[in-house]
Tab-separated table of C-alpha atoms in Angstrom:
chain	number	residue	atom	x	y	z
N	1	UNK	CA	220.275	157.080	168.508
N	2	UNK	CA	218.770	154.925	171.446
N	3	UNK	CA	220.338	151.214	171.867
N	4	UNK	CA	217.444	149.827	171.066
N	5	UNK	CA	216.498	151.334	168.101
N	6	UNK	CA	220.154	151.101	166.951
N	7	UNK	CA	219.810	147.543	167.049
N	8	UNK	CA	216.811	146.905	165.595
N	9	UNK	CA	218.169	148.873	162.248
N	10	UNK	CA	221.151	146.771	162.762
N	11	UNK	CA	219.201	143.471	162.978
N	12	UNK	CA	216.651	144.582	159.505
N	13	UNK	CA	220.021	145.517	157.367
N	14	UNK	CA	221.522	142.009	158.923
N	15	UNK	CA	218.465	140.493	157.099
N	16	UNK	CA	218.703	141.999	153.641
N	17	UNK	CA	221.157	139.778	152.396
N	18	UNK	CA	219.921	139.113	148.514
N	19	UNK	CA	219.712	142.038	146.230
N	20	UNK	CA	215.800	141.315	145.621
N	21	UNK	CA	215.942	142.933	149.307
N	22	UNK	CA	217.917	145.579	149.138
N	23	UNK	CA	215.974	146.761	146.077
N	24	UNK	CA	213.163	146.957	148.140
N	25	UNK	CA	214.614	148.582	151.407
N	26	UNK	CA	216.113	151.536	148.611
N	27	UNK	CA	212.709	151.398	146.925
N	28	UNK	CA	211.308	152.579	150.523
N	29	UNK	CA	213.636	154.179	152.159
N	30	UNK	CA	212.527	157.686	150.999
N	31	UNK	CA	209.461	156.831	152.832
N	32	UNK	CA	211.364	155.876	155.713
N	33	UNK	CA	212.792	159.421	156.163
N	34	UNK	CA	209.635	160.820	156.390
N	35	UNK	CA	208.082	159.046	159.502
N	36	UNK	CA	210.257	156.725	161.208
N	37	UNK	CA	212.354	157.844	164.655
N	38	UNK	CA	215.408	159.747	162.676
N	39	UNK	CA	218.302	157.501	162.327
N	40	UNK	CA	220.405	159.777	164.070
N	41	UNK	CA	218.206	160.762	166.830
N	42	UNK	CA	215.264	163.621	166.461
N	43	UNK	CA	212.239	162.480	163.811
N	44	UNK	CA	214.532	163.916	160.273
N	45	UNK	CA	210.479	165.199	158.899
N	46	UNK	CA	211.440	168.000	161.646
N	47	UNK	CA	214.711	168.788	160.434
N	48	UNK	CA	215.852	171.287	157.350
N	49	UNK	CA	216.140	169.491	153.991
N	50	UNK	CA	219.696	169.442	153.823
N	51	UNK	CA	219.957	167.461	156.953
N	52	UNK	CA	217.305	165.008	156.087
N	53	UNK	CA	219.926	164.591	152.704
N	54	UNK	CA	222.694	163.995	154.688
N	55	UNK	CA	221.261	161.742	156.820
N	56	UNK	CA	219.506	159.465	153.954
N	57	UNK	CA	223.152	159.535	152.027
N	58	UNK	CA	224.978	158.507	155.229
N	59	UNK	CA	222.848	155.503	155.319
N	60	UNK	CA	222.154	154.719	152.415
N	61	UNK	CA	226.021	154.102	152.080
N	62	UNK	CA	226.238	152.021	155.376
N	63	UNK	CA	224.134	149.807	154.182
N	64	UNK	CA	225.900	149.279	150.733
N	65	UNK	CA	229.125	149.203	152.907
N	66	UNK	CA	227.407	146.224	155.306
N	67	UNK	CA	225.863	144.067	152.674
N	68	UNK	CA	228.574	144.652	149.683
N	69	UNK	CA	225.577	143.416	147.327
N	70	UNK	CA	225.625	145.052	144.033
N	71	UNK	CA	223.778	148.268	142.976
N	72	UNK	CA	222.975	147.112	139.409
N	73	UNK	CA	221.275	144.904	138.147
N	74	UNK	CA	222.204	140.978	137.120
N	75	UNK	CA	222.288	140.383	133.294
N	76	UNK	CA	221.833	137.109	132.563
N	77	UNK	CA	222.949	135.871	128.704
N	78	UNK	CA	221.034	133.361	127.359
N	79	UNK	CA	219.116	131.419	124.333
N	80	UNK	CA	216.152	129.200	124.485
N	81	UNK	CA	218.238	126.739	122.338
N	82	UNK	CA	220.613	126.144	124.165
N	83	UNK	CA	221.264	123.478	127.000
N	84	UNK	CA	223.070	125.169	129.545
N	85	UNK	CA	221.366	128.359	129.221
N	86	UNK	CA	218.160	126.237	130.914
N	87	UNK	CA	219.538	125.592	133.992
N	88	UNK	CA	219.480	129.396	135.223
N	89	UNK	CA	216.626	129.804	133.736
N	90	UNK	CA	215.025	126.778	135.685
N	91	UNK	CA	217.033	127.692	138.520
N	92	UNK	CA	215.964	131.359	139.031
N	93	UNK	CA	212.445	130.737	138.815
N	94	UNK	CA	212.531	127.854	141.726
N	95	UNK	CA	214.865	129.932	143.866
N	96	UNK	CA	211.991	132.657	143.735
N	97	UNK	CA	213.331	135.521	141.797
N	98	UNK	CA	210.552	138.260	140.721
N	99	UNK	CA	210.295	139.180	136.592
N	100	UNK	CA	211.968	142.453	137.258
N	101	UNK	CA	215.454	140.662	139.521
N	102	UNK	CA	217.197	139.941	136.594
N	103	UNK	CA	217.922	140.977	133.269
N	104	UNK	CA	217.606	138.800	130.481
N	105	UNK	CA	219.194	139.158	126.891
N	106	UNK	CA	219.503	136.793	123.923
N	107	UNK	CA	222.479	136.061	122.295
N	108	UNK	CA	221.359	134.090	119.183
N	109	UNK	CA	223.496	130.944	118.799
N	110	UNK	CA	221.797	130.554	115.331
N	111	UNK	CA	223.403	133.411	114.301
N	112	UNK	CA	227.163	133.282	116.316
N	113	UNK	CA	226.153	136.663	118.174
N	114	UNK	CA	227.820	135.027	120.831
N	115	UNK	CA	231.461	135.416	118.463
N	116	UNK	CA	231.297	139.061	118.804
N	117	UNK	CA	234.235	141.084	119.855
N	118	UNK	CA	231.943	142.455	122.334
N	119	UNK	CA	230.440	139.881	123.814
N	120	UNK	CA	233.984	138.359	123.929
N	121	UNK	CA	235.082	140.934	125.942
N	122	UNK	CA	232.874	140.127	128.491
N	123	UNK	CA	233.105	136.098	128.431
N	124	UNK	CA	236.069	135.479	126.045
N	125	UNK	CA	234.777	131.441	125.608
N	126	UNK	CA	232.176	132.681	123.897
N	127	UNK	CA	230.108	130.143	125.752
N	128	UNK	CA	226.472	130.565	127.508
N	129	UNK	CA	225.013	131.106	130.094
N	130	UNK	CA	226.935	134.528	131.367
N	131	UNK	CA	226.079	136.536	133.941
N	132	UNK	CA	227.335	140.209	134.709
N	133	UNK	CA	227.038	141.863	137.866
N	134	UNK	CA	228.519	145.203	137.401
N	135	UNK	CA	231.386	144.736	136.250
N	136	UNK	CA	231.817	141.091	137.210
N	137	UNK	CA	231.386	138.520	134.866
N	138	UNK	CA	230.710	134.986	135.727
N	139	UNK	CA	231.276	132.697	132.608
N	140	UNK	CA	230.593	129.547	133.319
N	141	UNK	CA	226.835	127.391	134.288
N	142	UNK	CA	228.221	126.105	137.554
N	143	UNK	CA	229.409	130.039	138.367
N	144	UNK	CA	226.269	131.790	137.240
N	145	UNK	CA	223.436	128.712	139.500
N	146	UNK	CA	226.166	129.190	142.315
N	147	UNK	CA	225.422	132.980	142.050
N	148	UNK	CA	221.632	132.818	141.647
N	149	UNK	CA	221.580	130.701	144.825
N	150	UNK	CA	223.806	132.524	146.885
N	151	UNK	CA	221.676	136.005	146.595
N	152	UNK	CA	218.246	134.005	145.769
N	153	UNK	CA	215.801	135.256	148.007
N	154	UNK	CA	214.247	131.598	148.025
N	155	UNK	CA	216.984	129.314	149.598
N	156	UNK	CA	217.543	125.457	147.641
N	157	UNK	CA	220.296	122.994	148.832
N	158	UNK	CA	223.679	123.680	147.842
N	159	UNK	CA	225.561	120.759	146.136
N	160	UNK	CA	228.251	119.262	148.352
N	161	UNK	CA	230.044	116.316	148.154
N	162	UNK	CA	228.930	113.726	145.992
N	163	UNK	CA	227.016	116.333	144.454
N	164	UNK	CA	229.040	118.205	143.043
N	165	UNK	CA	230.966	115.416	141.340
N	166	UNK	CA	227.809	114.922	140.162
N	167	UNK	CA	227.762	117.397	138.221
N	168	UNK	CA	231.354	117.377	137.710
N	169	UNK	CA	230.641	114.556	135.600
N	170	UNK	CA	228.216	115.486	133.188
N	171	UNK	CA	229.811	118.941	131.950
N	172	UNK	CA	232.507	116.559	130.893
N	173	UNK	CA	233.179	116.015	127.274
N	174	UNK	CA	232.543	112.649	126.765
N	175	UNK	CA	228.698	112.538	127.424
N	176	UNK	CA	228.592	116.454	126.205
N	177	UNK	CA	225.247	117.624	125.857
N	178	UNK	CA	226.414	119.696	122.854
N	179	UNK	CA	227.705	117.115	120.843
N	180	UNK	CA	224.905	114.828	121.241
N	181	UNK	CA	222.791	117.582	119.327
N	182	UNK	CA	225.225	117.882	116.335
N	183	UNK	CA	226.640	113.900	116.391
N	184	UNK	CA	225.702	111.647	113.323
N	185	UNK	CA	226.191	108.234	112.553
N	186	UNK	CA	225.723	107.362	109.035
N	187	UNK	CA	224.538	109.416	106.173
N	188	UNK	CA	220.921	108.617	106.619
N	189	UNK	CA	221.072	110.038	110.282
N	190	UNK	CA	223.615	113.056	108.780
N	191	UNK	CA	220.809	114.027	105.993
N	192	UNK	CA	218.354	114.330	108.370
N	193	UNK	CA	220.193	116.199	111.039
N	194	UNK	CA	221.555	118.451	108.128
N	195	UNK	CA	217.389	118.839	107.067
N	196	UNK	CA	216.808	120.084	110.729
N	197	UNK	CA	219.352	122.959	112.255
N	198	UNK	CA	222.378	121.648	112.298
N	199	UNK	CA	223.386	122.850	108.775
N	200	UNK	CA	221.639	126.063	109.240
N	201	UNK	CA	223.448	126.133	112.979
N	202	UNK	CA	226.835	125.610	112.003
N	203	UNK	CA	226.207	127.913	108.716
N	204	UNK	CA	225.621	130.849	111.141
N	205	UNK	CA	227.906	130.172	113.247
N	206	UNK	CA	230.788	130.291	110.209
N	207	UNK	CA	229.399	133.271	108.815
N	208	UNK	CA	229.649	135.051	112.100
N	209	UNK	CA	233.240	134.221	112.749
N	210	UNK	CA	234.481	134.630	109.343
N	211	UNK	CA	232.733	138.140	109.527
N	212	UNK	CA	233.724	139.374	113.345
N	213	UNK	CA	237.411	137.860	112.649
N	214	UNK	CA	238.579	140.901	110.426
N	215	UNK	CA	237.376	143.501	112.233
N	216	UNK	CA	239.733	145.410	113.924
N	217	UNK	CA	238.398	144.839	117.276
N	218	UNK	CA	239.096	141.010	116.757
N	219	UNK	CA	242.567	141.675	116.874
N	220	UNK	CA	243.254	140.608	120.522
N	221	UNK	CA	241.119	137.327	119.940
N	222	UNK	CA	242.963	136.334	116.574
N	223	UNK	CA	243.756	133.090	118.279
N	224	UNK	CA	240.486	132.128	119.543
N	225	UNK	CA	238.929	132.935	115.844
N	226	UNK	CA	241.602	130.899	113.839
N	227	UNK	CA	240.654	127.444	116.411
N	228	UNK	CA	237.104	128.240	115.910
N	229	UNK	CA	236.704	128.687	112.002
N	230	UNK	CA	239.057	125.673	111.551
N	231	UNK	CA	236.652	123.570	114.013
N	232	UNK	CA	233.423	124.646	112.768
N	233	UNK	CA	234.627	124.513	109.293
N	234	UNK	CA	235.840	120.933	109.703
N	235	UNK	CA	232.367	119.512	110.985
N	236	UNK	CA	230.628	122.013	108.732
N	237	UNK	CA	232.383	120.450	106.091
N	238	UNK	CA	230.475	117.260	106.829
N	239	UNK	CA	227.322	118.001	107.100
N	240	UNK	CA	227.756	120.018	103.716
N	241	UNK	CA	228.965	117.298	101.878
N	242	UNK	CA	232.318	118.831	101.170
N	243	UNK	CA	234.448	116.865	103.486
N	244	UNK	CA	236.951	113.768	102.117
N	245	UNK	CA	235.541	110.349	102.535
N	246	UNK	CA	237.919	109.446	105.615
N	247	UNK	CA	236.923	112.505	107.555
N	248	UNK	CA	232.888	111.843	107.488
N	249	UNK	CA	233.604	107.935	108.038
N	250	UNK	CA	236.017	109.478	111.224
N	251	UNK	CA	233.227	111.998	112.281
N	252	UNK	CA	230.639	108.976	111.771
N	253	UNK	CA	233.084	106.866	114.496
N	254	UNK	CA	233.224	109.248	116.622
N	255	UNK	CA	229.617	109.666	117.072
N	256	UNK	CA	228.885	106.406	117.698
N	257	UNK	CA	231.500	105.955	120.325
N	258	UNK	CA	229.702	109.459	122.158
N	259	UNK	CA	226.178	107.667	121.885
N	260	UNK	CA	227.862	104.762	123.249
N	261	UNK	CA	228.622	106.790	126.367
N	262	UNK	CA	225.889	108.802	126.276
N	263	UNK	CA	223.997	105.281	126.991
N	264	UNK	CA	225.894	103.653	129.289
N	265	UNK	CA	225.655	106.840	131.042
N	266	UNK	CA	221.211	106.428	130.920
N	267	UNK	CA	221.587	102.619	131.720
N	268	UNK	CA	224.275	102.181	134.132
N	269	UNK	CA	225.298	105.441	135.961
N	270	UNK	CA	222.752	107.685	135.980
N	271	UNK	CA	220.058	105.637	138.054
N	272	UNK	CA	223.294	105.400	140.838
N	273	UNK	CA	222.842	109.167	140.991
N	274	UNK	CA	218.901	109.189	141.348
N	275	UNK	CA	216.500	108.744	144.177
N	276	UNK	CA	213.242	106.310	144.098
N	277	UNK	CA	211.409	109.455	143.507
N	278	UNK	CA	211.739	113.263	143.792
N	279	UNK	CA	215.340	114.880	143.503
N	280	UNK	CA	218.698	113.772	144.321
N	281	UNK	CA	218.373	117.038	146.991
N	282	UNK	CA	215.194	115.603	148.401
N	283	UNK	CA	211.659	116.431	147.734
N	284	UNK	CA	212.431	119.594	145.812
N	285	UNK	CA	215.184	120.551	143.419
N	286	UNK	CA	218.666	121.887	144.451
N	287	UNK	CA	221.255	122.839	142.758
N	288	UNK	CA	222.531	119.821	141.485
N	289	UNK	CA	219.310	119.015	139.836
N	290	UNK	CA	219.185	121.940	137.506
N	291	UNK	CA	221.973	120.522	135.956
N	292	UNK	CA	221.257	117.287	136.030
N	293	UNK	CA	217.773	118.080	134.353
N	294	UNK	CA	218.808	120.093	131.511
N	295	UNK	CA	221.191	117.574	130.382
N	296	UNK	CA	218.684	114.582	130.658
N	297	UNK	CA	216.175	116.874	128.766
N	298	UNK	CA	218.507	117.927	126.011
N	299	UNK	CA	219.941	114.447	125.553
N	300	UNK	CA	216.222	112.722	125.455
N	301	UNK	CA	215.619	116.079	122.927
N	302	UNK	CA	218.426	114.753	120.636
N	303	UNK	CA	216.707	111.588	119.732
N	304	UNK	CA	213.361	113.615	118.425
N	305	UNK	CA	211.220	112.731	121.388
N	306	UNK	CA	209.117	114.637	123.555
N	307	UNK	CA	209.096	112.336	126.881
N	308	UNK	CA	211.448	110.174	128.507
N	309	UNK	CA	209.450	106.642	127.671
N	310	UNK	CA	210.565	107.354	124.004
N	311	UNK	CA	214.047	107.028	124.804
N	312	UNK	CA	213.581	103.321	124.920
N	313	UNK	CA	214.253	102.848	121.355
N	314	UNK	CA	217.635	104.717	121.109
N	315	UNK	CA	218.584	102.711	124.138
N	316	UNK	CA	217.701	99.563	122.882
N	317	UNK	CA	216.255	98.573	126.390
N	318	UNK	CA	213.730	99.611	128.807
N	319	UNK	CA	214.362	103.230	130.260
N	320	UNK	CA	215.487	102.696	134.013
N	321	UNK	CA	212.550	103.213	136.524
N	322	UNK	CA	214.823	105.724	138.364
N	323	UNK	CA	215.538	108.182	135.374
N	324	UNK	CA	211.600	107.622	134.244
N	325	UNK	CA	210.575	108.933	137.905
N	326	UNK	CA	213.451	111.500	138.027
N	327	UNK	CA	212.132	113.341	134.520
N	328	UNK	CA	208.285	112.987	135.474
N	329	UNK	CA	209.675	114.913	138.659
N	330	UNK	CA	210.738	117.788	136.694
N	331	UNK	CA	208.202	117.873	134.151
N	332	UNK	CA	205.751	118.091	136.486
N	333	UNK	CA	207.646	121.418	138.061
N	334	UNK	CA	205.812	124.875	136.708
N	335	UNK	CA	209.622	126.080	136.200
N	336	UNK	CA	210.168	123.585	133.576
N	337	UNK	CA	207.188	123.902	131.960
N	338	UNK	CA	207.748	127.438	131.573
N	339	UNK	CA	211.317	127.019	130.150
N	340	UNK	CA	210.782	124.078	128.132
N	341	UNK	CA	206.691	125.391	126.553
N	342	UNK	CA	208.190	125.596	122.758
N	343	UNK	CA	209.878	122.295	123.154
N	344	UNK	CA	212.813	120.488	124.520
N	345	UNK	CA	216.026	121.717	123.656
C-alpha cells in the first residue's frame, strides 16, 4: 500500500467515530472494493473473487478493531408517559440521530410490562429509559443521554461541574418527578387524581406484579416483587379507598410536604440554575438541559396545565421570569414539540 494512501484510510476510519458512521462506511464499502486503489496494493476489481473476500474481511475487521463501536443496533426502552423516558427522546433528536439509528420499543407502564422477568433481566430496577447495545445494558437516564452524546453524530455540551450537580439534584427523591404525578393532598384532590390514571396506573401496575411474581422465571427476583407489591399495594390502597384512616391522612402529609419542595424548588432554586434566556449550556441545549426540561415539563404537567404561566396558581406567586424564559426556550425547540405533540407528560 503507498504511504500516502495508507494514511488517508487511516485518517477516514480516525473520523468514523459514532456508529451512524460506521453504518454508512459498511453500507458502502462493497462499493469501495470495486473501484478504489486496492487496500493492499493492486485495484482488488482485477483480482480473483476470493482475494477481493479476503481483502474486504481483513478490513472490515480492522476497522471494528480501531473504532470498538458496536455492530448492532441501540434499543432504546421507552413510554410516552413517562418523564424520564423524554429526555432521550429529546436528546437524540437534537444530537442529530437519523429515524433508522436507534431502535425504539414501548414498554407500557400502564400495564407493568416493565415488571417482566424479561425485561428484568435486562434492567433489574425495572425503571425507564434503558438502553441495550449488544449485550450492554445501560439502566439509568443519566447513563443512556451520556451514551447518546458520546456516539451522537451531532456534538452538544457535556455537563461538567456545576452541571452535573445540577442534575444531581433533581433525580433526587425529594422533588421526584414521579411522585409529583401520583401525590394527593386531600380527598377532593385524591378523587380526582383517582378519576384520571392514577387508579387505572397503579391497578396495572399490581396486576402485573401479582401475575409475573409466580412464574417460575420470577424466582431470582422474589425480593424485588415482595418490596414492590407491598409498595404499590400500600398507595394503591389509598387511592382505592381501602386504606385505614391514619394511612391516607399520612399519605395526604406527605404530599404536601413534596409540593412544598417541589415549590421552593420553582421559586427559589431553580431560577439560580437558569440563564436570562436560552439554556444553562448556552444558546442551544446540552446535556444538562434535557434533564432539566423534562422535569420542569412533567412537574408543570402535574398541576393540569399546558404552559408554564399556569403554574402561577399552584405556586401561589408569580412564575419566576427565569423559569418562564427557560420553558418558552424549549417549547419553542422542534424536538420538544415532537416529543411532547399528545401532551405534557
Amino acid at each position: 500500500m503507498h504511504a500516502s494512501h495508507q494514511m488517508s484510510t487511516l485518517a477516514v476510519i480516525d473520523s468514523l467515530t459514532t456508529p451512524c458512521a460506521l453504518t454508512w462506511l459498511l453500507q458502502t464499502a462493497e462499493m469501495l472494493t470495486g473501484f478504489c486503489p486496492s487496500l493492499d496494493g493492486p485495484h482488488l476489481a482485477n483480482q480473483p473473487q476470493s482475494r477481493q473476500s479476503t481483502v474486504f474481511t481483513n478490513y472490515y475487521e480492522s476497522i471494528q478493531a480501531h473504532t470498538a463501536l458496536p455492530m448492532t443496533k441501540p434499543v432504546l426502552y421507552t413510554f410516552g408517559a413517562s418523564v424520564w423516558s423524554a429526555v432521550p427522546e429529546v436528546a437524540f433528536r437534537e444530537l442529530g440521530y437519523g429515524p433508522n439509528d436507534i431502535e425504539l420499543k414501548t414498554i407500557n407502564l400502564l400495564q407493568g410490562e416493565n415488571f417482566s422477568p424479561a425485561f428484568l433481566k435486562i434492567n433489574p430496577k425495572a425503571t425507564l429509559p434503558t438502553l441495550t447495545v449488544g449485550d450492554k445494558a445501560y439502566t439509568s437516564t443519566e447513563e443512556v443521554v451520556d451514551y447518546l452524546i458520546d456516539n451522537a453524530p451531532k456534538p452538544v455540551k457535556k455537563a461538567t461541574g456545576s452541571e452535573k450537580d445540577i442534575i444531581a439534584r433533581i433525580h433526587q427523591d425529594d422533588i421526584d418527578p414521579n411522585f409529583a404525578l401520583l401525590l394527593s393532598r386531600s380527598d377532593e384532590e385524591k378523587k380526582a387524581r383517582a378519576d384520571g390514571i392514577v387508579l387505572a396506573f397503579l391497578s396495572g401496575r399490581q396486576n402485573a406484579l401479582e401475575k409475573h411474581a409466580v412464574t417460575p422465571e420470577a424466582a431470582e427476583f422474589s425480593d424485588f416483587y415482595k418490596a414492590k407489591i407491598e409498595g404499590n399495594g400500600g398507595l394503591l390502597s389509598v387511592y382505592a379507598d381501602k386504606a385505614p384512616e391514619d394511612a391516607k391522612q399520612k399519605f395526604y402529609e406527605t404530599s404536601k410536604q413534596h409540593w412544598e419542595n417541589l415549590r421552593d424548588f420553582i421559586l427559589n432554586v431553580l431560577p439560580g440554575y437558569l440563564p436570562n434566556s436560552g439554556f444553562v449550556a448556552g444558546a442551544a441545549p446540552g446535556e444538562v438541559d434535557f434533564h432539566l426540561g423534562a422535569w420542569l415539563t412533567r412537574i408543570i404537567a402535574t398541576t393540569g396545565a399546558k404552559d408554564v404561566s399556569e403554574l402561577a396558581a399552584e405556586l401561589k406567586q408569580p412564575v419566576p421570569t427565569k423559569v418562564a424564559s427557560y420553558w418558552k426556550a424549549w417549547s419553542d425547540r422542534d424536538s420538544w414539540k415532537t416529543v411532547y405533540a399528545e401532551g405534557l407528560h
